[in-house]
């Protein structure tokens, strides 16, 4: 998400408010701020997203995936749930580092709550997956009721008419 933040934002902003779109996911994640921006754009603009995970949808990519109205996964789709990680590539002082740590702990708690709200179910299971750094398959996501399982063949409603 990090390297493509501007392009992703532009694409969502190019949609009419209240319209529909399909978002294809193959992402190991990235910036939690980028993830929150995409969730905000989808929600605030009333975009009815359909998510299709063609490969990986992990870490920060989970939030925009969960914000979609419909979620399609294959048996081979992979999701990594984990506590947020952060790093600084800048040299910062101890006070700034302490403030960043406080802020990041609060952000992590809030984002975990939001992820459960976006999925709309399975709070205990999702929190367990996060705590245990769990890799989850598409089949497991569908069994948990968090996505619809599809085979690797054309989806009729997404195919050209």
Short mmCIF file of C-alpha atoms in Angstrom, two decimals:
data_model
loop_
_atom_site.label_atom_id
_atom_site.label_comp_id
_atom_site.label_asym_id
_atom_site.label_seq_id
_atom_site.Cartn_x
_atom_site.Cartn_y
_atom_site.Cartn_z
CA UNK A 1 0.00 0.00 0.00
CA UNK A 2 2.79 2.43 0.83
CA UNK A 3 4.38 2.75 -2.61
CA UNK A 4 1.04 3.07 -4.41
CA UNK A 5 -0.82 5.33 -1.97
CA UNK A 6 -1.20 8.28 -4.35
CA UNK A 7 -2.37 6.12 -7.25
CA UNK A 8 -4.86 4.22 -5.07
CA UNK A 9 -6.23 7.47 -3.68
CA UNK A 10 -6.58 8.98 -7.16
CA UNK A 11 -8.41 5.91 -8.43
CA UNK A 12 -10.95 5.98 -5.61
CA UNK A 13 -11.39 9.74 -5.95
CA UNK A 14 -12.08 9.29 -9.68
CA UNK A 15 -15.22 7.29 -8.81
CA UNK A 16 -18.54 9.04 -8.42
CA UNK A 17 -19.72 9.09 -4.79
CA UNK A 18 -22.11 6.20 -4.21
CA UNK A 19 -20.78 4.16 -7.13
CA UNK A 20 -19.48 0.60 -7.20
CA UNK A 21 -15.99 -0.68 -7.89
CA UNK A 22 -13.98 -3.88 -7.83
CA UNK A 23 -10.62 -3.88 -6.04
CA UNK A 24 -8.19 -6.71 -6.72
CA UNK A 25 -5.82 -7.46 -3.85
CA UNK A 26 -2.34 -8.96 -3.98
CA UNK A 27 -0.55 -7.05 -1.27
CA UNK A 28 1.66 -7.79 1.73
CA UNK A 29 0.36 -4.59 3.34
CA UNK A 30 2.21 -1.39 4.01
CA UNK A 31 1.38 1.81 5.82
CA UNK A 32 -1.48 1.68 8.33
CA UNK A 33 -2.09 5.36 7.51
CA UNK A 34 -2.55 4.54 3.83
CA UNK A 35 -4.93 1.72 4.80
CA UNK A 36 -6.98 4.10 6.94
CA UNK A 37 -7.06 6.67 4.16
CA UNK A 38 -8.45 4.10 1.71
CA UNK A 39 -11.05 2.93 4.24
CA UNK A 40 -12.00 6.55 4.85
CA UNK A 41 -12.38 7.28 1.14
CA UNK A 42 -14.50 4.17 0.55
CA UNK A 43 -16.74 4.86 3.55
CA UNK A 44 -17.04 8.65 3.34
CA UNK A 45 -17.76 8.57 -0.40
CA UNK A 46 -20.22 5.67 -0.07
CA UNK A 47 -18.29 3.50 -2.51
CA UNK A 48 -19.65 -0.05 -2.62
CA UNK A 49 -16.44 -1.99 -3.09
CA UNK A 50 -16.15 -5.60 -4.14
CA UNK A 51 -12.85 -7.13 -3.07
CA UNK A 52 -11.21 -9.98 -4.96
CA UNK A 53 -8.07 -11.47 -3.41
CA UNK A 54 -6.00 -12.95 -6.21
CA UNK A 55 -2.97 -13.71 -4.04
CA UNK A 56 -2.07 -12.15 -0.71
CA UNK A 57 -4.00 -9.67 1.41
CA UNK A 58 -2.00 -9.14 4.56
CA UNK A 59 -1.25 -6.67 7.30
CA UNK A 60 -2.48 -3.15 6.45
CA UNK A 61 -4.25 -4.43 3.29
CA UNK A 62 -6.77 -6.16 5.57
CA UNK A 63 -8.52 -2.87 6.40
CA UNK A 64 -9.52 -1.82 2.86
CA UNK A 65 -10.39 -5.46 2.15
CA UNK A 66 -12.69 -5.55 5.19
CA UNK A 67 -14.23 -2.20 4.17
CA UNK A 68 -15.56 -3.72 0.95
CA UNK A 69 -19.23 -4.66 0.75
CA UNK A 70 -18.49 -8.07 -0.82
CA UNK A 71 -15.28 -10.04 -0.44
CA UNK A 72 -14.21 -12.87 -2.74
CA UNK A 73 -11.29 -15.19 -2.02
CA UNK A 74 -9.91 -18.33 -3.61
CA UNK A 75 -8.73 -21.41 -1.74
CA UNK A 76 -5.20 -20.14 -2.48
CA UNK A 77 -5.67 -16.61 -1.11
CA UNK A 78 -3.50 -15.86 1.93
CA UNK A 79 -4.04 -13.38 4.77
CA UNK A 80 -1.56 -12.49 7.51
CA UNK A 81 -3.06 -11.06 10.68
CA UNK A 82 -0.55 -9.61 13.15
CA UNK A 83 -0.09 -6.81 15.67
CA UNK A 84 1.03 -3.59 14.00
CA UNK A 85 4.74 -3.09 13.55
CA UNK A 86 6.54 0.17 13.25
CA UNK A 87 9.99 1.39 12.52
CA UNK A 88 11.65 4.71 12.11
CA UNK A 89 14.29 5.34 9.52
CA UNK A 90 15.05 8.70 11.03
CA UNK A 91 17.23 9.49 13.98
CA UNK A 92 14.84 10.78 16.62
CA UNK A 93 15.18 11.82 20.22
CA UNK A 94 13.92 9.82 23.19
CA UNK A 95 10.91 12.12 23.79
CA UNK A 96 9.73 11.83 20.20
CA UNK A 97 10.26 8.07 20.29
CA UNK A 98 8.22 7.83 23.51
CA UNK A 99 5.40 9.89 22.00
CA UNK A 100 5.47 7.81 18.82
CA UNK A 101 5.28 4.64 20.91
CA UNK A 102 2.29 5.97 22.86
CA UNK A 103 0.54 7.06 19.68
CA UNK A 104 1.24 3.78 17.91
CA UNK A 105 -0.12 1.69 20.81
CA UNK A 106 -3.34 3.73 20.75
CA UNK A 107 -3.58 3.50 16.95
CA UNK A 108 -3.09 -0.27 17.09
CA UNK A 109 -5.94 -0.69 19.60
CA UNK A 110 -8.28 1.51 17.57
CA UNK A 111 -7.44 -0.20 14.29
CA UNK A 112 -7.99 -3.66 15.76
CA UNK A 113 -11.45 -2.56 16.93
CA UNK A 114 -12.18 -1.05 13.51
CA UNK A 115 -11.09 -4.22 11.70
CA UNK A 116 -13.61 -6.26 13.68
CA UNK A 117 -16.31 -3.63 13.03
CA UNK A 118 -15.58 -3.66 9.29
CA UNK A 119 -15.83 -7.43 9.13
CA UNK A 120 -18.97 -7.28 11.26
CA UNK A 121 -18.39 -10.59 13.04
CA UNK A 122 -15.93 -13.03 14.55
CA UNK A 123 -14.28 -10.57 16.97
CA UNK A 124 -12.78 -13.29 19.13
CA UNK A 125 -11.38 -15.23 16.18
CA UNK A 126 -9.94 -12.11 14.48
CA UNK A 127 -8.30 -10.94 17.72
CA UNK A 128 -6.81 -14.41 18.22
CA UNK A 129 -5.44 -14.37 14.67
CA UNK A 130 -3.85 -10.98 15.34
CA UNK A 131 -2.31 -12.07 18.67
CA UNK A 132 -0.83 -15.23 17.15
CA UNK A 133 0.47 -13.69 13.90
CA UNK A 134 -1.75 -16.12 12.01
CA UNK A 135 -1.62 -16.90 8.31
CA UNK A 136 -5.20 -17.61 7.22
CA UNK A 137 -6.27 -19.24 3.97
CA UNK A 138 -9.09 -18.12 1.74
CA UNK A 139 -10.99 -21.25 2.69
CA UNK A 140 -10.67 -20.34 6.40
CA UNK A 141 -11.86 -16.78 5.71
CA UNK A 142 -14.93 -18.17 3.98
CA UNK A 143 -15.59 -20.70 6.76
CA UNK A 144 -15.47 -17.83 9.27
CA UNK A 145 -18.08 -15.97 7.19
CA UNK A 146 -15.67 -13.11 6.38
CA UNK A 147 -15.56 -13.70 2.61
CA UNK A 148 -17.08 -15.73 -0.19
CA UNK A 149 -15.01 -18.60 -1.57
CA UNK A 150 -14.74 -18.83 -5.35
CA UNK A 151 -12.88 -21.21 -7.61
CA UNK A 152 -10.35 -20.03 -10.17
CA UNK A 153 -12.82 -19.47 -13.00
CA UNK A 154 -14.62 -16.36 -14.29
CA UNK A 155 -17.03 -14.72 -11.89
CA UNK A 156 -20.23 -14.19 -13.91
CA UNK A 157 -21.04 -10.80 -12.38
CA UNK A 158 -17.52 -9.50 -13.10
CA UNK A 159 -17.21 -10.89 -16.64
CA UNK A 160 -17.94 -8.63 -19.61
CA UNK A 161 -21.52 -8.76 -20.75
#
